[in-house]
Amino acid sequence: DQQVKQNSPSLSVQEGRISILNCDYTNSMFDYFLWYKKYPAEGPTFLISISSIKDKNEDGRFTVFLNKSAKHLSLHIVPSQPGDSAVYFCAASGLNTGTASKLTFGTGTRLQVTL
Amino acid sequence: DGGITQSPKYLFRKEGQNVTLSCEQNLNHDAMYWYRQDPGQGLRLIYYSQIVNDFQKGDIAEGYSVSREKKESFPLTVTSAQKNPTAFYLCASSPGTVHNSPLHFGNGTRLTVT
């Protein structure tokens, strides 16, 4: 049972444009969400997070939006740069689910930023 | 520099052999984790440890074993009972619950079993 879903395996965006990566979750006990970026043969690196008490968090070119009622979050990258080309994982955790120390990951979306 | 070291980067074993993957951190983090990544799948949690001498099974613990004798080290043994051991293995650490700080990952070990 995939509790965190990233339905788009890949996305191609032109340099300078906006990249929008989507993530859906099914477990209503999740209350903290993170995005990780991963290059081939490397470990994921933390990008940005959001708590369920917020609906938006911004850090430079990266903004994460959370829609709790829809159980949906999205990562916006503006403007997209070639160095953003990587696999992006959405992850979730919940304080009250006994999973405070565990992250549940989505399957990832491969972003390619073209020139 | 502080970080997580996984060694070796590539590991090859014959079927039926146990193999141990190393993970060392010098971040002084209490919690450590092992994840597995397969093509087209997300990262799946194998085992995690919140303090020394204690660890819990994750979602896919069968065929694996761990130990946490020191705060800095969390080795993972892939036993011959693991049906599909070929994968990319990632070790991570965090100071406490992920709500306080996100996981820091090592660069992984790619294990190939033939």
Short mmCIF file of C-alpha atoms in Angstrom, two decimals:
data_model
loop_
_atom_site.label_atom_id
_atom_site.label_comp_id
_atom_site.label_asym_id
_atom_site.label_seq_id
_atom_site.Cartn_x
_atom_site.Cartn_y
_atom_site.Cartn_z
CA ASP A 1 0.00 0.00 0.00
CA GLN A 2 1.69 3.15 -1.25
CA GLN A 3 0.91 5.84 1.32
CA VAL A 4 2.89 8.53 -0.50
CA LYS A 5 2.44 8.72 -4.24
CA GLN A 6 4.23 10.61 -6.95
CA ASN A 7 2.24 9.81 -10.06
CA SER A 8 4.56 11.44 -12.55
CA PRO A 9 7.74 9.39 -13.00
CA SER A 10 9.35 12.11 -15.09
CA LEU A 11 9.04 15.76 -16.01
CA SER A 12 10.87 17.86 -18.58
CA VAL A 13 11.00 21.65 -18.26
CA GLN A 14 12.85 24.37 -20.12
CA GLU A 15 15.47 26.36 -18.30
CA GLY A 16 13.96 29.50 -16.75
CA ARG A 17 10.44 28.07 -16.58
CA ILE A 18 8.59 26.81 -13.54
CA SER A 19 8.86 23.15 -12.50
CA ILE A 20 5.92 21.74 -10.55
CA LEU A 21 6.32 18.37 -8.88
CA ASN A 22 3.29 16.77 -7.26
CA CYS A 23 2.77 14.39 -4.38
CA ASP A 24 -0.33 12.79 -2.88
CA TYR A 25 -0.68 10.97 0.42
CA THR A 26 -3.33 8.74 1.90
CA ASN A 27 -2.48 8.59 5.61
CA SER A 28 -4.34 11.40 7.39
CA MET A 29 -1.97 11.04 10.37
CA PHE A 30 0.95 12.43 8.40
CA ASP A 31 1.70 15.93 9.64
CA TYR A 32 5.16 16.74 8.33
CA PHE A 33 6.31 16.63 4.75
CA LEU A 34 9.70 16.90 3.13
CA TRP A 35 11.23 17.04 -0.33
CA TYR A 36 14.57 15.46 -1.10
CA LYS A 37 16.69 15.79 -4.22
CA LYS A 38 18.83 12.92 -5.44
CA TYR A 39 21.56 12.71 -8.04
CA PRO A 40 22.59 9.31 -9.49
CA ALA A 41 24.80 7.17 -7.22
CA GLU A 42 24.48 9.68 -4.37
CA GLY A 43 22.32 9.87 -1.28
CA PRO A 44 19.28 12.16 -1.20
CA THR A 45 19.78 15.66 0.12
CA PHE A 46 17.14 17.58 2.01
CA LEU A 47 15.54 20.40 0.08
CA ILE A 48 12.57 21.85 1.93
CA SER A 49 9.89 20.82 4.41
CA ILE A 50 6.46 21.88 5.58
CA SER A 51 4.43 21.25 8.69
CA SER A 52 0.71 20.56 8.44
CA ILE A 53 -0.05 23.77 10.31
CA LYS A 54 1.15 25.71 7.27
CA ASP A 55 0.03 25.72 3.67
CA LYS A 56 3.16 27.21 2.16
CA ASN A 57 6.87 27.31 2.81
CA GLU A 58 9.38 29.13 0.68
CA ASP A 59 13.16 28.93 0.44
CA GLY A 60 14.74 30.82 -2.41
CA ARG A 61 13.67 29.30 -5.71
CA PHE A 62 11.83 26.47 -3.96
CA THR A 63 8.29 26.66 -2.60
CA VAL A 64 6.24 23.82 -1.18
CA PHE A 65 2.45 24.06 -1.04
CA LEU A 66 0.29 21.82 1.13
CA ASN A 67 -3.43 21.20 0.63
CA LYS A 68 -4.47 19.12 3.63
CA SER A 69 -8.06 18.63 2.57
CA ALA A 70 -6.90 17.16 -0.73
CA LYS A 71 -3.94 15.36 0.87
CA HIS A 72 -1.76 16.90 -1.78
CA LEU A 73 1.50 18.78 -1.82
CA SER A 74 3.55 20.27 -4.58
CA LEU A 75 7.06 21.59 -5.03
CA HIS A 76 7.57 24.62 -7.26
CA ILE A 77 10.98 25.51 -8.62
CA VAL A 78 11.23 28.97 -10.17
CA PRO A 79 13.21 29.58 -12.28
CA SER A 80 14.35 26.09 -13.17
CA GLN A 81 18.07 25.61 -13.80
CA PRO A 82 19.99 22.76 -15.47
CA GLY A 83 21.52 21.88 -12.10
CA ASP A 84 18.03 21.11 -10.82
CA SER A 85 17.96 18.01 -13.02
CA ALA A 86 17.67 15.15 -10.53
CA VAL A 87 15.16 12.79 -8.96
CA TYR A 88 12.89 14.43 -6.40
CA PHE A 89 11.37 12.42 -3.59
CA CYS A 90 8.43 13.46 -1.50
CA ALA A 91 8.42 12.08 2.07
CA ALA A 92 6.06 12.21 5.03
CA SER A 93 6.02 11.46 8.73
CA GLY A 94 3.54 11.67 11.58
CA LEU A 95 3.98 12.41 15.28
CA ASN A 96 0.94 10.47 16.33
CA THR A 97 1.35 7.41 14.19
CA GLY A 98 4.33 5.98 16.01
CA THR A 99 6.36 6.97 13.01
CA ALA A 100 8.00 10.12 14.27
CA SER A 101 11.39 8.64 13.55
CA LYS A 102 10.43 7.20 10.19
CA LEU A 103 9.89 8.75 6.81
CA THR A 104 7.61 7.25 4.17
CA PHE A 105 8.89 8.08 0.70
CA GLY A 106 7.19 8.40 -2.63
CA THR A 107 8.57 6.72 -5.75
CA GLY A 108 10.25 9.86 -7.04
CA THR A 109 9.93 12.15 -10.07
CA ARG A 110 12.85 12.57 -12.44
CA LEU A 111 13.14 16.23 -13.43
CA GLN A 112 15.09 17.19 -16.51
CA VAL A 113 15.72 20.86 -17.13
CA THR A 114 16.58 21.49 -20.75
CA LEU A 115 18.46 24.41 -22.26
CA ASP B 1 33.80 17.63 7.82
CA GLY B 2 30.82 16.01 9.51
CA GLY B 3 28.91 13.44 7.55
CA ILE B 4 27.90 9.87 6.94
CA THR B 5 30.30 7.42 5.37
CA GLN B 6 29.09 4.30 3.67
CA SER B 7 31.57 1.76 2.45
CA PRO B 8 32.21 0.27 0.05
CA LYS B 9 30.48 2.16 -2.77
CA TYR B 10 30.08 -1.01 -4.84
CA LEU B 11 29.87 -4.54 -3.46
CA PHE B 12 29.58 -7.85 -5.27
CA ARG B 13 28.67 -11.14 -3.64
CA LYS B 14 27.69 -14.62 -4.62
CA GLU B 15 24.23 -15.85 -3.79
CA GLY B 16 24.08 -17.60 -0.42
CA GLN B 17 26.72 -15.43 1.23
CA ASN B 18 26.01 -12.97 4.00
CA VAL B 19 27.41 -9.49 3.48
CA THR B 20 27.77 -6.54 5.86
CA LEU B 21 27.44 -2.93 4.75
CA SER B 22 29.20 -0.31 6.81
CA CYS B 23 27.72 3.01 7.95
CA GLU B 24 29.60 5.48 10.14
CA GLN B 25 28.56 8.98 11.15
CA ASN B 26 30.43 11.74 12.96
CA LEU B 27 27.46 14.06 13.32
CA ASN B 28 26.78 12.96 16.90
CA HIS B 29 23.27 11.97 15.82
CA ASP B 30 21.22 9.69 18.04
CA ALA B 31 19.10 8.07 15.35
CA MET B 32 20.27 6.03 12.38
CA TYR B 33 18.39 4.34 9.56
CA TRP B 34 18.82 1.94 6.68
CA TYR B 35 16.81 2.36 3.49
CA ARG B 36 16.78 0.41 0.28
CA GLN B 37 16.13 1.86 -3.16
CA ASP B 38 15.04 -0.21 -6.15
CA PRO B 39 14.40 1.09 -9.68
CA GLY B 40 10.99 2.74 -9.96
CA GLN B 41 10.39 2.49 -6.26
CA GLY B 42 10.78 4.89 -3.41
CA LEU B 43 13.10 4.44 -0.50
CA ARG B 44 11.89 1.70 1.79
CA LEU B 45 12.88 1.50 5.45
CA ILE B 46 14.71 -1.64 6.53
CA TYR B 47 15.74 -0.95 10.13
CA TYR B 48 16.19 2.06 12.36
CA SER B 49 17.78 2.79 15.70
CA GLN B 50 16.95 5.71 17.96
CA ILE B 51 19.58 5.02 20.60
CA VAL B 52 22.58 2.79 21.15
CA ASN B 53 21.80 -0.89 21.78
CA ASP B 54 18.25 -0.49 20.52
CA PHE B 55 16.77 -0.87 17.05
CA GLN B 56 13.41 -1.52 15.41
CA LYS B 57 12.29 -3.22 12.25
CA GLY B 58 11.16 -1.07 9.40
CA ASP B 59 8.81 -2.02 6.60
CA ILE B 60 11.04 -4.61 4.90
CA ALA B 61 13.27 -6.09 7.63
CA GLU B 62 13.05 -9.73 6.56
CA GLY B 63 16.43 -11.11 5.54
CA TYR B 64 18.37 -8.29 7.19
CA SER B 65 20.00 -7.78 10.57
CA VAL B 66 21.62 -4.79 12.29
CA SER B 67 23.52 -3.86 15.41
CA ARG B 68 24.02 -0.57 17.21
CA GLU B 69 26.88 -1.06 19.66
CA LYS B 70 28.26 2.44 19.16
CA LYS B 71 26.51 5.74 18.51
CA GLU B 72 28.61 6.34 15.40
CA SER B 73 28.08 2.98 13.72
CA PHE B 74 25.06 1.10 12.36
CA PRO B 75 26.15 -1.84 10.18
CA LEU B 76 23.61 -3.73 8.09
CA THR B 77 24.00 -7.44 7.31
CA VAL B 78 22.23 -8.75 4.25
CA THR B 79 21.72 -12.43 4.92
CA SER B 80 21.22 -15.28 2.49
CA ALA B 81 17.56 -15.27 3.53
CA GLN B 82 16.97 -11.99 1.70
CA LYS B 83 15.29 -13.04 -1.54
CA ASN B 84 16.19 -10.01 -3.66
CA PRO B 85 19.32 -8.47 -2.16
CA THR B 86 20.54 -6.62 -5.25
CA ALA B 87 19.73 -2.96 -4.60
CA PHE B 88 21.09 0.45 -3.66
CA TYR B 89 21.37 0.74 0.12
CA LEU B 90 21.25 4.08 1.88
CA CYS B 91 22.16 4.85 5.46
CA ALA B 92 20.88 7.98 7.18
CA SER B 93 21.00 9.70 10.54
CA SER B 94 19.13 12.40 12.42
CA PRO B 95 19.54 14.13 15.79
CA GLY B 96 16.13 12.94 16.96
CA THR B 97 12.71 12.79 15.44
CA VAL B 98 12.48 13.97 11.88
CA HIS B 99 10.34 16.86 13.03
CA ASN B 100 13.42 18.41 14.58
CA SER B 101 15.75 17.79 11.72
CA PRO B 102 15.59 16.06 8.37
CA LEU B 103 17.53 12.90 7.70
CA HIS B 104 21.10 13.19 6.48
CA PHE B 105 22.00 10.47 4.00
CA GLY B 106 25.23 8.81 3.05
CA ASN B 107 26.14 8.25 -0.60
CA GLY B 108 24.98 4.68 -0.59
CA THR B 109 26.32 1.21 -1.35
CA ARG B 110 25.26 -0.59 -4.50
CA LEU B 111 25.09 -4.30 -3.75
CA THR B 112 24.99 -6.82 -6.57
CA VAL B 113 24.37 -10.47 -5.76
CA THR B 114 24.80 -13.04 -8.52
#
